[in-house]
mmCIF file of C-alpha atoms in Angstrom:
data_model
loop_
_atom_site.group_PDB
_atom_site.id
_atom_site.type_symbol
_atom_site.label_atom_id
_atom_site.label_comp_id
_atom_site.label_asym_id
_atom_site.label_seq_id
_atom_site.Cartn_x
_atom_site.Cartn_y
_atom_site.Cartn_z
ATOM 1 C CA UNK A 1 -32.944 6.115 20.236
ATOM 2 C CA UNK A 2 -29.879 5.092 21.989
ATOM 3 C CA UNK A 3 -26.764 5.385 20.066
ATOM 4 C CA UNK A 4 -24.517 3.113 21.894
ATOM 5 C CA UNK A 5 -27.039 0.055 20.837
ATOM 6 C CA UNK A 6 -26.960 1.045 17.076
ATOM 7 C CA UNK A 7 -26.069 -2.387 15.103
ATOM 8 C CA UNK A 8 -22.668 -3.374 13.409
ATOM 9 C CA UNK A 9 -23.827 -0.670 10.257
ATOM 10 C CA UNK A 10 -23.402 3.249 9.098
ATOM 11 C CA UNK A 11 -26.868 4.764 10.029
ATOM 12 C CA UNK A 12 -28.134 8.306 9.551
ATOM 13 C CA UNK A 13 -30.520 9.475 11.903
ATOM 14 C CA UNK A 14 -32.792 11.812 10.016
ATOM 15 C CA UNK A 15 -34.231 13.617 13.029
ATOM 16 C CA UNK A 16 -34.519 17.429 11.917
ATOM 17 C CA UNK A 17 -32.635 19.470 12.868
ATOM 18 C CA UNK A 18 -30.209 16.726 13.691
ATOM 19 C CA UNK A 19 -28.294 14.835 10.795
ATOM 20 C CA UNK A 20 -26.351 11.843 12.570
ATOM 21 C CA UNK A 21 -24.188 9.245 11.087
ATOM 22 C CA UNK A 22 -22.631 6.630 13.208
ATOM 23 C CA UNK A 23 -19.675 5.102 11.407
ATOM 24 C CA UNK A 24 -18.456 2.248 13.212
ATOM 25 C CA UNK A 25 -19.508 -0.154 15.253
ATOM 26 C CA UNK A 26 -18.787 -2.427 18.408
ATOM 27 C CA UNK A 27 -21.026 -1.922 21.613
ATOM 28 C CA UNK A 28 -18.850 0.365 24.539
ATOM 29 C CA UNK A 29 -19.316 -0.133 28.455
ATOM 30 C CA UNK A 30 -19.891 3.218 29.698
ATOM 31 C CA UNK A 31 -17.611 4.187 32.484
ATOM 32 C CA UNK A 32 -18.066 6.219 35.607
ATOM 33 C CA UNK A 33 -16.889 9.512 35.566
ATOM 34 C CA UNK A 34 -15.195 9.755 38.898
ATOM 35 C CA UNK A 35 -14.796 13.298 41.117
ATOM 36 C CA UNK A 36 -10.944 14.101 43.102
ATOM 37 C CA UNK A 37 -10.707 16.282 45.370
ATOM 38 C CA UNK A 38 -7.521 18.954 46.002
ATOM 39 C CA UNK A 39 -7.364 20.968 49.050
ATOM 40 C CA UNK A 40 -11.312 20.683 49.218
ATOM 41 C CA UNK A 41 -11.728 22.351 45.619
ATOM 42 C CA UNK A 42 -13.488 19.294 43.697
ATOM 43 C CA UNK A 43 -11.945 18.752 40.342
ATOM 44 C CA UNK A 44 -13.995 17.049 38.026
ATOM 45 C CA UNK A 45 -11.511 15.126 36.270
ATOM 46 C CA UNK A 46 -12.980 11.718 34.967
ATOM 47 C CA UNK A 47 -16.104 12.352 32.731
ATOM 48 C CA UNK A 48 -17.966 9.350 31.455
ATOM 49 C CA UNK A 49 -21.732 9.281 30.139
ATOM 50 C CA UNK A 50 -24.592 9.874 32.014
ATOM 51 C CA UNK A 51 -26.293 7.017 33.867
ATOM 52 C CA UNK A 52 -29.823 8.363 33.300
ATOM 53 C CA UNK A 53 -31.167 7.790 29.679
ATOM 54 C CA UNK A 54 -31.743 11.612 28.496
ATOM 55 C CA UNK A 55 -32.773 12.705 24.551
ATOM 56 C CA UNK A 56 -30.144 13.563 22.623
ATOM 57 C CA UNK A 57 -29.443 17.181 21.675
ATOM 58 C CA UNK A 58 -27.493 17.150 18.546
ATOM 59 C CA UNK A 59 -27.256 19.990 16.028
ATOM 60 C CA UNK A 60 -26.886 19.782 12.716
ATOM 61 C CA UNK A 61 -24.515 17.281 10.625
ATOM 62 C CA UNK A 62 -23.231 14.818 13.109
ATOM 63 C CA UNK A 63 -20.447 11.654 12.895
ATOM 64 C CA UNK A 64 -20.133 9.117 15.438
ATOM 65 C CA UNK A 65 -17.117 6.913 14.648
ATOM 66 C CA UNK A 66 -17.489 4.108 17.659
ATOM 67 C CA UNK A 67 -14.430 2.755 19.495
ATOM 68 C CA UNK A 68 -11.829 4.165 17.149
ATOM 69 C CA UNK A 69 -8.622 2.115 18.389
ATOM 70 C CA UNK A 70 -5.375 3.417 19.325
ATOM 71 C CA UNK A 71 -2.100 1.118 19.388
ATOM 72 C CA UNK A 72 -0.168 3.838 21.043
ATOM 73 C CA UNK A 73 -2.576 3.310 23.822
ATOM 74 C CA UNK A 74 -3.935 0.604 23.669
ATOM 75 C CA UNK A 75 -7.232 1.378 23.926
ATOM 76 C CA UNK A 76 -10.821 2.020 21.994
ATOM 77 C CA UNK A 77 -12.700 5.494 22.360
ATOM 78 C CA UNK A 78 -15.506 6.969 20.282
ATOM 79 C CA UNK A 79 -14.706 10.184 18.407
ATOM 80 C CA UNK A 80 -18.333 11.996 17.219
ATOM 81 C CA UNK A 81 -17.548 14.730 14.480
ATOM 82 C CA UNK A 82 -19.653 17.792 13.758
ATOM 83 C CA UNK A 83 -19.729 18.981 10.110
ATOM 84 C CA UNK A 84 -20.259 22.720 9.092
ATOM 85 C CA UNK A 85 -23.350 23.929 7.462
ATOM 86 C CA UNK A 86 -22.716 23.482 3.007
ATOM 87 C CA UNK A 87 -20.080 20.837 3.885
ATOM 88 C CA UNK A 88 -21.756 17.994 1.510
ATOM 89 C CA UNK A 89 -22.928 20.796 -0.906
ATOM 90 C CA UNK A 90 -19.616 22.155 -1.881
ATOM 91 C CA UNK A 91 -17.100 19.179 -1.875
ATOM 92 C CA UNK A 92 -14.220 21.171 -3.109
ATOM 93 C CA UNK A 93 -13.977 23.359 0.364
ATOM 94 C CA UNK A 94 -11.599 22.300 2.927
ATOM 95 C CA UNK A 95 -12.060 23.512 6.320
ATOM 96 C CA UNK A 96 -10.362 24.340 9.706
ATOM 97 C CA UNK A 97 -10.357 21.570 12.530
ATOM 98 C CA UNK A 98 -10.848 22.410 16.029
ATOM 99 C CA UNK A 99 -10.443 19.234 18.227
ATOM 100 C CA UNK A 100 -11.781 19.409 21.607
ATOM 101 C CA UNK A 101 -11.341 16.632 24.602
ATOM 102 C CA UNK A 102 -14.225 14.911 27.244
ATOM 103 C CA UNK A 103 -16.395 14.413 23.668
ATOM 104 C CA UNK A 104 -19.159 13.032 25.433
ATOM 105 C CA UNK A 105 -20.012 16.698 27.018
ATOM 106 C CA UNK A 106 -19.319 18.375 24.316
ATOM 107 C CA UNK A 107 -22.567 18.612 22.008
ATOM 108 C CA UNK A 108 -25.310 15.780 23.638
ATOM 109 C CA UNK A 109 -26.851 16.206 26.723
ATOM 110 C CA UNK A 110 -27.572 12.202 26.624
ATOM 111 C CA UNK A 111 -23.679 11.420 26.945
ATOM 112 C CA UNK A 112 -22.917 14.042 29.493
ATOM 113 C CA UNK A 113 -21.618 13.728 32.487
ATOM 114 C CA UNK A 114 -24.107 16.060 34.378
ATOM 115 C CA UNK A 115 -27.235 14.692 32.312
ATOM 116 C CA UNK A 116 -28.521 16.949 29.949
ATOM 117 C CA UNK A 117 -25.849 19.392 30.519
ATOM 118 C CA UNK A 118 -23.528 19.332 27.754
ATOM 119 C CA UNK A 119 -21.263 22.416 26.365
ATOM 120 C CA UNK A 120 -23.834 23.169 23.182
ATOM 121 C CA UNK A 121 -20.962 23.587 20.656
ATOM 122 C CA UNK A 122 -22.793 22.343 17.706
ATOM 123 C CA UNK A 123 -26.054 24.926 18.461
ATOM 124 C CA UNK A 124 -23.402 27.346 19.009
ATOM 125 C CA UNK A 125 -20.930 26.875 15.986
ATOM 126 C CA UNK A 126 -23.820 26.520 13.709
ATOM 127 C CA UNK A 127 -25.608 29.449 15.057
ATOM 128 C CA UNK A 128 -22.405 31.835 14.579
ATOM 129 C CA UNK A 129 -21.630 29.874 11.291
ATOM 130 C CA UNK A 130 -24.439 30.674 9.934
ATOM 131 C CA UNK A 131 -24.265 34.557 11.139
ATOM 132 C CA UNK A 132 -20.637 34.976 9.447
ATOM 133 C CA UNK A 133 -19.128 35.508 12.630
ATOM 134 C CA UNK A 134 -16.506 32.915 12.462
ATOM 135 C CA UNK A 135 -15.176 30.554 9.746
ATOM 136 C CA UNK A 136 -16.903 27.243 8.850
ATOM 137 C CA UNK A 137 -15.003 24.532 10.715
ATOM 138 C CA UNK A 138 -14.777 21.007 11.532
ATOM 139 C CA UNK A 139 -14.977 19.995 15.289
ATOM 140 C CA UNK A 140 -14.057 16.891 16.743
ATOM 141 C CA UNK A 141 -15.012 15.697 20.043
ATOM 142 C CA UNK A 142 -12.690 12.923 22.126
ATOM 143 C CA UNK A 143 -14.221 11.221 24.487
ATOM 144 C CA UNK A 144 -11.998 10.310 27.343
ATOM 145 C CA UNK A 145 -12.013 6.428 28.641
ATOM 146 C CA UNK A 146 -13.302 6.953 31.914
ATOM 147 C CA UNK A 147 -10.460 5.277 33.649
ATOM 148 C CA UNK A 148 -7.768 6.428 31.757
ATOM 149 C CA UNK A 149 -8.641 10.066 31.605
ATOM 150 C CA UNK A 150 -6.376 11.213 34.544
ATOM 151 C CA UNK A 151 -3.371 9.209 32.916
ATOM 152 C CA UNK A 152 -3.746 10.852 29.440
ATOM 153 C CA UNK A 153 -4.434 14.466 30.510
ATOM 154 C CA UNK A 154 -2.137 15.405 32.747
ATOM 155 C CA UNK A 155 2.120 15.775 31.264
ATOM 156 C CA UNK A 156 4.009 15.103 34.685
ATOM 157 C CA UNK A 157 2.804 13.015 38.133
ATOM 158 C CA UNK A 158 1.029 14.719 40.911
ATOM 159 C CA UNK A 159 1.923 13.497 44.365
ATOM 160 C CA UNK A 160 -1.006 12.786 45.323
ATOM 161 C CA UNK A 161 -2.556 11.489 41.886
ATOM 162 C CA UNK A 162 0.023 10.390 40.067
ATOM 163 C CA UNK A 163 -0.480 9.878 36.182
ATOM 164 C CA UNK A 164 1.475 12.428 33.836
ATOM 165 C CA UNK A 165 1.155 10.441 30.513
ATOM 166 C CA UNK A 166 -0.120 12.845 28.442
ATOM 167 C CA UNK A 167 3.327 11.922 25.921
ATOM 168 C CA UNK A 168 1.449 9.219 24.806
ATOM 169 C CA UNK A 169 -2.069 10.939 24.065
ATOM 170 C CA UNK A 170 -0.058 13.678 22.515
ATOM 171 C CA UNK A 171 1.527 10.529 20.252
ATOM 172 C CA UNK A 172 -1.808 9.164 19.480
ATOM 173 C CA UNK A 173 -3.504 12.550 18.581
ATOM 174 C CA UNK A 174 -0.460 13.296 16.018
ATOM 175 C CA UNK A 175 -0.207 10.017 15.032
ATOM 176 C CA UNK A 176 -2.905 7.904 14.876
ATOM 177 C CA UNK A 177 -6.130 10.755 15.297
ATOM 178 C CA UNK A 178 -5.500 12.966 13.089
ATOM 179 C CA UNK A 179 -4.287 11.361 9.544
ATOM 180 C CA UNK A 180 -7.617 9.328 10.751
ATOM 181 C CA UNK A 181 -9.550 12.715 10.556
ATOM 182 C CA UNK A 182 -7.557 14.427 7.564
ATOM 183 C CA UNK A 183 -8.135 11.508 5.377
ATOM 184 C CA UNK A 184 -11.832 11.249 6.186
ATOM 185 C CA UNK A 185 -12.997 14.864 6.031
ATOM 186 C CA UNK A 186 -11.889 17.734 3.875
ATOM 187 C CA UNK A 187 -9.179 19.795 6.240
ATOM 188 C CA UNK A 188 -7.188 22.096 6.301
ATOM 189 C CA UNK A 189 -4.251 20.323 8.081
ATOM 190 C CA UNK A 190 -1.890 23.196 8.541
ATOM 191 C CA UNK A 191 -1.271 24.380 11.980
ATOM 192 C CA UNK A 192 -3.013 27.984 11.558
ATOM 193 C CA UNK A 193 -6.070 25.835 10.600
ATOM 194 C CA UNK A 194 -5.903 23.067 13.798
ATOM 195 C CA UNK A 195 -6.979 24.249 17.447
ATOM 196 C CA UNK A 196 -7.088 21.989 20.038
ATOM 197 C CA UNK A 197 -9.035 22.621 23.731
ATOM 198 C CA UNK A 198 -10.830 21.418 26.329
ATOM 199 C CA UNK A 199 -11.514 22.240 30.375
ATOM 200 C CA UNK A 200 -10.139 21.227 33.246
ATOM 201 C CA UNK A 201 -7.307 18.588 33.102
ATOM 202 C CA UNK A 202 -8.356 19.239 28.937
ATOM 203 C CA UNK A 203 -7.488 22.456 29.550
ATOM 204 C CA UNK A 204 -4.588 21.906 30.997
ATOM 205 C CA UNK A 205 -3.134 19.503 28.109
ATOM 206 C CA UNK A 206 -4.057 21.166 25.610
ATOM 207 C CA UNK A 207 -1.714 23.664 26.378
ATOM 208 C CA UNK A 208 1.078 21.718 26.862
ATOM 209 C CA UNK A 209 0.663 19.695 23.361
ATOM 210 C CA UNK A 210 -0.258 22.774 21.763
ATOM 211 C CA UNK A 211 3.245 24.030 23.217
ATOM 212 C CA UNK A 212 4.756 20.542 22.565
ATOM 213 C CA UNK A 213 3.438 20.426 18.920
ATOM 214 C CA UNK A 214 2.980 23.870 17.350
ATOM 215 C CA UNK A 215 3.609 22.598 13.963
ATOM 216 C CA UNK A 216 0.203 20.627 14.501
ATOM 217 C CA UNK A 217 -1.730 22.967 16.593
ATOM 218 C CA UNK A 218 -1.812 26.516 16.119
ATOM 219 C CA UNK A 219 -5.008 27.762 17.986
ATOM 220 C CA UNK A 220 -5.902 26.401 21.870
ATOM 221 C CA UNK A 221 -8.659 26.732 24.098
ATOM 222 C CA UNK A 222 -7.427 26.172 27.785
ATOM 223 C CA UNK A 223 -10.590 26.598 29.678
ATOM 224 C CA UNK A 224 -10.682 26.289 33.297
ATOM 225 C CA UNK A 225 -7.060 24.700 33.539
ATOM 226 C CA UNK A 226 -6.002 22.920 36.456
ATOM 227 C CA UNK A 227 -2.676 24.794 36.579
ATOM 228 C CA UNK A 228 -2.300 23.316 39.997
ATOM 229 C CA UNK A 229 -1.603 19.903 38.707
ATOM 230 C CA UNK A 230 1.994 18.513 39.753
ATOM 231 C CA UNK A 231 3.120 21.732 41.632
ATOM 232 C CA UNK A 232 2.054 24.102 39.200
ATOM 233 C CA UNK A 233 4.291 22.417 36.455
ATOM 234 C CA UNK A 234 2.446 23.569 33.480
ATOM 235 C CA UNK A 235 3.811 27.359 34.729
ATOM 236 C CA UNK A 236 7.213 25.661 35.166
ATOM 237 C CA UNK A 237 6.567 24.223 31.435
ATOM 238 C CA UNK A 238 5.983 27.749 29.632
ATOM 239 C CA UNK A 239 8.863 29.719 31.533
ATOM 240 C CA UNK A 240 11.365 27.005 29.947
ATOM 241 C CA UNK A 241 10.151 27.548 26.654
ATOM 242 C CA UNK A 242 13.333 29.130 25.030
ATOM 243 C CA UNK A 243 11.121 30.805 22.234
ATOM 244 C CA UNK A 244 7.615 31.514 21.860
ATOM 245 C CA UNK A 245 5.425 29.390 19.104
ATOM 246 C CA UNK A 246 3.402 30.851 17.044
ATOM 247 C CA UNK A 247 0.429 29.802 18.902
ATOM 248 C CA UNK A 248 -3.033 31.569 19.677
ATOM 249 C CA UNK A 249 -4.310 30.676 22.965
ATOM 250 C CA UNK A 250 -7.836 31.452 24.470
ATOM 251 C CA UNK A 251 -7.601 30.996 28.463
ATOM 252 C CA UNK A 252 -10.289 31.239 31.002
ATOM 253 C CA UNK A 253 -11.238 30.712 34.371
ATOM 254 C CA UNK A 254 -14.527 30.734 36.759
ATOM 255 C CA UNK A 255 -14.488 32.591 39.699
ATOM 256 C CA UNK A 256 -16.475 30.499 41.683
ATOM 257 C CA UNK A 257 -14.503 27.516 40.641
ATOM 258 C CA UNK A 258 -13.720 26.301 44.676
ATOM 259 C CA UNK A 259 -15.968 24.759 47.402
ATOM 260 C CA UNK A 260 -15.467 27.881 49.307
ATOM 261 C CA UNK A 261 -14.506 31.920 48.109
ATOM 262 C CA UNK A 262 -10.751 30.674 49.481
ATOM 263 C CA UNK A 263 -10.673 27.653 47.006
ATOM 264 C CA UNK A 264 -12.005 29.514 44.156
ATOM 265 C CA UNK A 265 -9.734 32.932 44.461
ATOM 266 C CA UNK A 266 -6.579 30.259 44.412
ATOM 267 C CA UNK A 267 -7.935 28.903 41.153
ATOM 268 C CA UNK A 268 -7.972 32.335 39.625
ATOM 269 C CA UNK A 269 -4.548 33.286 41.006
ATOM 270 C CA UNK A 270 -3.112 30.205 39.374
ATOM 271 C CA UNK A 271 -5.023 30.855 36.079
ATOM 272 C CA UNK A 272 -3.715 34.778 35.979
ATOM 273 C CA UNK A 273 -0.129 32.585 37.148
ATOM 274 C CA UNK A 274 -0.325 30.994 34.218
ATOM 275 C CA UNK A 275 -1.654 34.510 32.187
ATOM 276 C CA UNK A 276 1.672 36.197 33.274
ATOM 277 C CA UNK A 277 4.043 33.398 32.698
ATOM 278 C CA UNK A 278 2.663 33.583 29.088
ATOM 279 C CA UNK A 279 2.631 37.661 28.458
ATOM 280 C CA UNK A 280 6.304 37.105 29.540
ATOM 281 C CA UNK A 281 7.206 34.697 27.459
ATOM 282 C CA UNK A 282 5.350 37.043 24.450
ATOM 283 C CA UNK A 283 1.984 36.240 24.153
ATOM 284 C CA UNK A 284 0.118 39.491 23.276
ATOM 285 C CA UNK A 285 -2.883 40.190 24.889
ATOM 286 C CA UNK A 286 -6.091 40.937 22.833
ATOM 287 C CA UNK A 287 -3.529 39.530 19.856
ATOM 288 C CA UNK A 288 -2.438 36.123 19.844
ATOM 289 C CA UNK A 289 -3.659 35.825 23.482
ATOM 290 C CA UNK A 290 -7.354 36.110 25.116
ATOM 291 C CA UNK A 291 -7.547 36.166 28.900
ATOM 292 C CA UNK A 292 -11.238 36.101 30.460
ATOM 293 C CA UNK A 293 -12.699 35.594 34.089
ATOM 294 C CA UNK A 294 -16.121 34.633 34.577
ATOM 295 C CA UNK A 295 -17.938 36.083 36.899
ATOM 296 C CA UNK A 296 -19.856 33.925 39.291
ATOM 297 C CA UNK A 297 -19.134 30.680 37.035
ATOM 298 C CA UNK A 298 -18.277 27.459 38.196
ATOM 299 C CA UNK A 299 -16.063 24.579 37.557
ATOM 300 C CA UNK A 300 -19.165 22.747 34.932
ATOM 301 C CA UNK A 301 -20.392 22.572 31.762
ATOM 302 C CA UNK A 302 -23.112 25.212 31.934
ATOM 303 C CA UNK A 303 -20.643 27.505 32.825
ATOM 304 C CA UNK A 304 -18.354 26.383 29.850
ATOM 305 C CA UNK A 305 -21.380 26.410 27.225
ATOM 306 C CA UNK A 306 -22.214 30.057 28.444
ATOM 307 C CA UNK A 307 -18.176 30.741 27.047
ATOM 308 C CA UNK A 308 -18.109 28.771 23.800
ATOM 309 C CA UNK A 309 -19.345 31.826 21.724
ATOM 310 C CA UNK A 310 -16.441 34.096 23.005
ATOM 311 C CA UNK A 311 -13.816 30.909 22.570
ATOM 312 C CA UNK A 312 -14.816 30.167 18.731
ATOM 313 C CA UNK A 313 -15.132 33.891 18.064
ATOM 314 C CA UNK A 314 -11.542 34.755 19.440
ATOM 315 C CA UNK A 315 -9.591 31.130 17.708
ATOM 316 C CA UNK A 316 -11.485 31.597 14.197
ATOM 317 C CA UNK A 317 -12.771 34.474 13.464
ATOM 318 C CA UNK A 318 -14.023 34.825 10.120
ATOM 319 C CA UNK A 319 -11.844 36.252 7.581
ATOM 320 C CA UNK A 320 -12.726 39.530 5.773
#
């Protein structure tokens, strides 16, 4: 069945193991995810759906809310929403809120942008939900517009792409996002409860709204950053921090991640760059602060599923 052609209605999808409820409503044109390259290290930096019709892969208890609107931005994006295991059998729990970017490659391997490649987050959080080896939580997957993706991610203009409005996604996130998601589900809405993440040009915002918005988001995942971006500027942004937020970050990086050994050791300088800038500032490594290289992975969403267990397990580990 092909969720993008479900009619004007809430439907649940009854599939086992999959639980899906689509919660709103108009019909979407796909876009294109596009690819930029940067000193011959391809970027993958525009993620739409996949053109070829693939099954879905959803995990357990899964919300789509179609073309959620956003007057900060002026534009319509679907938001899907995975639900812990026991979260319709006991309604008086409230529970953490991790909300990752690029939705559509986050949990179906028919919206991906490498069909049927997808990060497996839901298979993953329910498998280690399920095993007590992190806390029950809420995730919430973005999907980026397609064409707007390089404007929203990225907080200051490249000279060669431009963009740096990631302001006014931070705006819509805090604004508009999520009182959308606290008033639907049962959260937790304090700070040590909210993450934020995402890879690439994700993973480079959502370090600098976690940094511009502590009091919302306590726990990032910056995988694969593109510290590059604008002359490095996300290093420039954590040396002027004039104290450090209470903030736990997860950071990562490929080594392969380069269309050539050259390309891919400059991606890992800048992420250990970036590593240092924060350890001086007072992040804590193995505390508040995770730091991994992946050996042999590259800049895609295999090699980001194969790092989702390590990411959940380090931003909410279950409590004693």
């Amino acid at each position: 069945m092909n969720l993008t052609r479900l009619p004007f209605q809430s439907v649940c999808l009854r599939a086992v193991p999959v639980r899906v409820i689509v919660c709103a409503v108009k019909f979407a044109a796909q876009p294109l995810r596009l690819l930029v390259r940067r000193a011959a290290l391809v970027v993958l930096f525009v993620a739409g759906t996949a053109g070829a019709q693939q099954p879905h892969t959803l995990t357990g208890d899964i919300r789509v809310h179609k073309n959620f609107h956003s007057t900060i931005l002026n534009n319509d994006r679907d938001v899907i929403v995975y639900l812990p295991p026991g979260y319709q059998a006991g309604l008086k729990r409230r529970y953490a809120v991790l909300y990752l970017h690029d939705g559509q490659n986050l949990f179906d391997g028919a919206t991906s942008f490498i069909p049927g490649q997808e990060w497996r987050v839901d298979e993953t959080a329910q498998a280690l939900i399920a095993a007590g080896k992190i806390e029950p939580l809420i995730i919430v997957g973005i999907y980026n517009t397609g064409k707007d993706r390089i404007d929203e991610y990225t907080p200051a203009a490249d000279a060669k792409f431009k963009s740096g409005k990631a302001d006014l996604y931070g705006r819509m996130l805090v604004a508009e996002l999520k009182p959308f998601i606290d008033s639907s589900y049962r959260t937790l809405p304090g700070p040590q409860h909210t993450g934020l993440g995402g890879s690439s040009l994700g993973g480079l915002v959502s370090l600098y709204l976690g940094l511009k918005y502590p009091k919302v988001f306590g726990r990032l995942a910056v995988v694969s950053p593109s510290v590059w971006f604008a002359n490095h500027h996300i290093v420039h942004y954590v040396e002027g921090l004039t104290k450090r937020p209470r903030v736990r970050i997860w950071l990562d990086i490929g080594t392969k991640e380069g269309s050539n050994a050259e390309d891919a050791q400059r991606t890992v300088n800048d992420a250990r760059l970036l590593k240092e800038t924060l350890v001086r500032k007072g992040w804590k490594p193995g505390k508040d602060l995770s730091y991994f290289e992946a050996e042999g992975a590259e800049h895609n969403e295999r090699a980001w599923a194969a790092r989702v267990e390590q990411m959940l397990r380090f931003l909410f580990p279950r409590k004693a």
